[in-house]
């Protein structure tokens, strides 16, 4: 979670409005029931299981996804989520921010 909080702080410092991090699938799904994010950065492993149900819901909502995980299998994620970007940990915050910015520009 320390990495997630650091990433949130860095993105907020860059002017992004950050909601989260959510440590569990349940909490992330609750948040999605109340608000549609412009984009999402997801770790694959959460406290109550893998993040795939959250990613599936985000795809249904047409929300761009960046996976940021040390547990990611890029080939599996890219097959299931071809429009997503996968940034394996460790990954520089600048690379994640660049991916996020690119996705938001493409979505506009």
PDB file of C-alpha atoms in Angstrom:
ATOM      1  CA  UNK A   1       0.000   0.000   0.000  1.00  0.00           C
ATOM      2  CA  UNK A   2       2.947   2.344   0.555  1.00  0.00           C
ATOM      3  CA  UNK A   3       3.685   2.318  -3.179  1.00  0.00           C
ATOM      4  CA  UNK A   4       0.013   3.030  -3.937  1.00  0.00           C
ATOM      5  CA  UNK A   5      -0.094   5.990  -1.551  1.00  0.00           C
ATOM      6  CA  UNK A   6       3.171   7.358  -2.954  1.00  0.00           C
ATOM      7  CA  UNK A   7       1.822   7.032  -6.493  1.00  0.00           C
ATOM      8  CA  UNK A   8      -1.390   8.833  -5.468  1.00  0.00           C
ATOM      9  CA  UNK A   9       0.599  11.656  -3.880  1.00  0.00           C
ATOM     10  CA  UNK A  10       2.762  12.054  -6.972  1.00  0.00           C
ATOM     11  CA  UNK A  11      -0.255  12.101  -9.295  1.00  0.00           C
ATOM     12  CA  UNK A  12      -2.030  14.647  -7.090  1.00  0.00           C
ATOM     13  CA  UNK A  13       1.111  16.800  -7.176  1.00  0.00           C
ATOM     14  CA  UNK A  14       0.859  16.635 -10.988  1.00  0.00           C
ATOM     15  CA  UNK A  15      -2.709  17.943 -10.883  1.00  0.00           C
ATOM     16  CA  UNK A  16      -4.743  14.747 -11.059  1.00  0.00           C
ATOM     17  CA  UNK A  17      -7.841  14.238  -8.903  1.00  0.00           C
ATOM     18  CA  UNK A  18      -7.159  10.881  -7.221  1.00  0.00           C
ATOM     19  CA  UNK A  19      -9.756   8.620  -5.625  1.00  0.00           C
ATOM     20  CA  UNK A  20      -8.308   5.681  -3.721  1.00  0.00           C
ATOM     21  CA  UNK A  21      -6.280   3.605  -3.336  1.00  0.00           C
ATOM     22  CA  UNK A  22      -8.675   0.785  -2.598  1.00  0.00           C
ATOM     23  CA  UNK A  23      -7.074  -2.217  -0.877  1.00  0.00           C
ATOM     24  CA  UNK A  24      -9.813  -4.688  -1.817  1.00  0.00           C
ATOM     25  CA  UNK A  25     -12.045  -5.676  -4.711  1.00  0.00           C
ATOM     26  CA  UNK A  26     -15.088  -5.047  -2.511  1.00  0.00           C
ATOM     27  CA  UNK A  27     -14.086  -1.456  -1.724  1.00  0.00           C
ATOM     28  CA  UNK A  28     -13.166  -0.728  -5.336  1.00  0.00           C
ATOM     29  CA  UNK A  29     -16.515  -2.081  -6.551  1.00  0.00           C
ATOM     30  CA  UNK A  30     -18.342   0.037  -3.961  1.00  0.00           C
ATOM     31  CA  UNK A  31     -16.520   3.113  -5.244  1.00  0.00           C
ATOM     32  CA  UNK A  32     -17.433   2.270  -8.849  1.00  0.00           C
ATOM     33  CA  UNK A  33     -21.087   2.028  -7.859  1.00  0.00           C
ATOM     34  CA  UNK A  34     -20.944   5.695  -6.841  1.00  0.00           C
ATOM     35  CA  UNK A  35     -18.591   7.289  -9.360  1.00  0.00           C
ATOM     36  CA  UNK A  36     -17.194   6.683 -12.838  1.00  0.00           C
ATOM     37  CA  UNK A  37     -13.476   7.467 -12.917  1.00  0.00           C
ATOM     38  CA  UNK A  38     -11.812   8.988 -15.968  1.00  0.00           C
ATOM     39  CA  UNK A  39      -9.085   6.323 -15.757  1.00  0.00           C
ATOM     40  CA  UNK A  40      -7.860   3.659 -13.334  1.00  0.00           C
ATOM     41  CA  UNK A  41      -4.484   2.399 -12.165  1.00  0.00           C
ATOM     42  CA  UNK A  42      -4.833  -1.137 -10.831  1.00  0.00           C
ATOM     43  CA  UNK A  43      -2.621  -3.538  -8.921  1.00  0.00           C
ATOM     44  CA  UNK A  44      -3.421  -7.150  -9.816  1.00  0.00           C
ATOM     45  CA  UNK A  45      -3.370  -8.501  -6.240  1.00  0.00           C
ATOM     46  CA  UNK A  46      -5.693  -6.952  -3.665  1.00  0.00           C
ATOM     47  CA  UNK A  47      -6.402  -8.065  -0.115  1.00  0.00           C
ATOM     48  CA  UNK A  48      -9.467 -10.108  -1.076  1.00  0.00           C
ATOM     49  CA  UNK A  49      -8.325 -11.516  -4.414  1.00  0.00           C
ATOM     50  CA  UNK A  50      -7.280 -10.490  -7.886  1.00  0.00           C
ATOM     51  CA  UNK A  51      -8.485  -7.232  -9.394  1.00  0.00           C
ATOM     52  CA  UNK A  52     -10.012  -8.766 -12.532  1.00  0.00           C
ATOM     53  CA  UNK A  53     -13.668  -8.229 -11.480  1.00  0.00           C
ATOM     54  CA  UNK A  54     -12.853  -4.536 -11.015  1.00  0.00           C
ATOM     55  CA  UNK A  55     -11.092  -4.404 -14.382  1.00  0.00           C
ATOM     56  CA  UNK A  56     -14.068  -6.109 -16.041  1.00  0.00           C
ATOM     57  CA  UNK A  57     -16.427  -3.516 -14.557  1.00  0.00           C
ATOM     58  CA  UNK A  58     -14.150  -0.681 -15.684  1.00  0.00           C
ATOM     59  CA  UNK A  59     -14.182  -2.069 -19.239  1.00  0.00           C
ATOM     60  CA  UNK A  60     -17.997  -2.176 -19.109  1.00  0.00           C
ATOM     61  CA  UNK A  61     -17.902   1.484 -18.034  1.00  0.00           C
ATOM     62  CA  UNK A  62     -15.444   2.333 -20.851  1.00  0.00           C
ATOM     63  CA  UNK A  63     -12.758   3.466 -18.388  1.00  0.00           C
ATOM     64  CA  UNK A  64      -9.099   3.259 -19.521  1.00  0.00           C
ATOM     65  CA  UNK A  65      -6.920   0.991 -17.361  1.00  0.00           C
ATOM     66  CA  UNK A  66      -3.241   0.984 -16.438  1.00  0.00           C
ATOM     67  CA  UNK A  67      -2.136  -2.155 -14.584  1.00  0.00           C
ATOM     68  CA  UNK A  68       0.761  -1.441 -12.193  1.00  0.00           C
ATOM     69  CA  UNK A  69       1.779  -4.672 -10.533  1.00  0.00           C
ATOM     70  CA  UNK A  70       4.618  -6.957  -9.615  1.00  0.00           C
ATOM     71  CA  UNK A  71       2.208  -9.892 -10.027  1.00  0.00           C
ATOM     72  CA  UNK A  72       1.092  -9.034 -13.541  1.00  0.00           C
ATOM     73  CA  UNK A  73       1.448 -11.461 -16.397  1.00  0.00           C
ATOM     74  CA  UNK A  74       1.410  -8.949 -19.257  1.00  0.00           C
ATOM     75  CA  UNK A  75       0.509 -11.498 -21.934  1.00  0.00           C
ATOM     76  CA  UNK A  76      -2.564 -12.642 -19.981  1.00  0.00           C
ATOM     77  CA  UNK A  77      -3.689  -9.113 -19.152  1.00  0.00           C
ATOM     78  CA  UNK A  78      -3.181  -7.843 -22.704  1.00  0.00           C
ATOM     79  CA  UNK A  79      -5.185 -10.736 -24.125  1.00  0.00           C
ATOM     80  CA  UNK A  80      -8.105 -10.047 -21.776  1.00  0.00           C
ATOM     81  CA  UNK A  81      -7.751  -6.228 -21.798  1.00  0.00           C
ATOM     82  CA  UNK A  82      -6.223  -5.296 -25.172  1.00  0.00           C
ATOM     83  CA  UNK A  83      -6.731  -1.565 -24.650  1.00  0.00           C
ATOM     84  CA  UNK A  84      -5.016  -1.546 -21.244  1.00  0.00           C
ATOM     85  CA  UNK A  85      -1.419  -0.619 -20.517  1.00  0.00           C
ATOM     86  CA  UNK A  86       0.699  -2.866 -18.281  1.00  0.00           C
ATOM     87  CA  UNK A  87       3.505  -1.307 -16.208  1.00  0.00           C
ATOM     88  CA  UNK A  88       5.348  -3.969 -14.231  1.00  0.00           C
ATOM     89  CA  UNK A  89       6.721  -3.030 -10.794  1.00  0.00           C
ATOM     90  CA  UNK A  90       9.152  -1.546 -10.253  1.00  0.00           C
ATOM     91  CA  UNK A  91       8.150   1.185 -12.655  1.00  0.00           C
ATOM     92  CA  UNK A  92       8.985   4.865 -12.545  1.00  0.00           C
ATOM     93  CA  UNK A  93       6.059   7.100 -11.627  1.00  0.00           C
ATOM     94  CA  UNK A  94       6.855   9.167 -14.705  1.00  0.00           C
ATOM     95  CA  UNK A  95       6.196   6.163 -16.949  1.00  0.00           C
ATOM     96  CA  UNK A  96       2.851   5.526 -15.268  1.00  0.00           C
ATOM     97  CA  UNK A  97       1.914   9.194 -15.494  1.00  0.00           C
ATOM     98  CA  UNK A  98       2.882   9.247 -19.172  1.00  0.00           C
ATOM     99  CA  UNK A  99       0.727   6.174 -19.836  1.00  0.00           C
ATOM    100  CA  UNK A 100      -2.168   7.729 -17.961  1.00  0.00           C
ATOM    101  CA  UNK A 101      -1.859  11.014 -19.853  1.00  0.00           C
ATOM    102  CA  UNK A 102      -1.721   9.152 -23.188  1.00  0.00           C
ATOM    103  CA  UNK A 103      -4.862   7.183 -22.338  1.00  0.00           C
ATOM    104  CA  UNK A 104      -6.766  10.295 -21.292  1.00  0.00           C
ATOM    105  CA  UNK A 105      -5.781  12.116 -24.496  1.00  0.00           C
ATOM    106  CA  UNK A 106      -6.889   9.122 -26.581  1.00  0.00           C
ATOM    107  CA  UNK A 107     -10.201   9.049 -24.736  1.00  0.00           C
ATOM    108  CA  UNK A 108     -10.930  12.753 -25.322  1.00  0.00           C
TER     109      UNK A 108
END
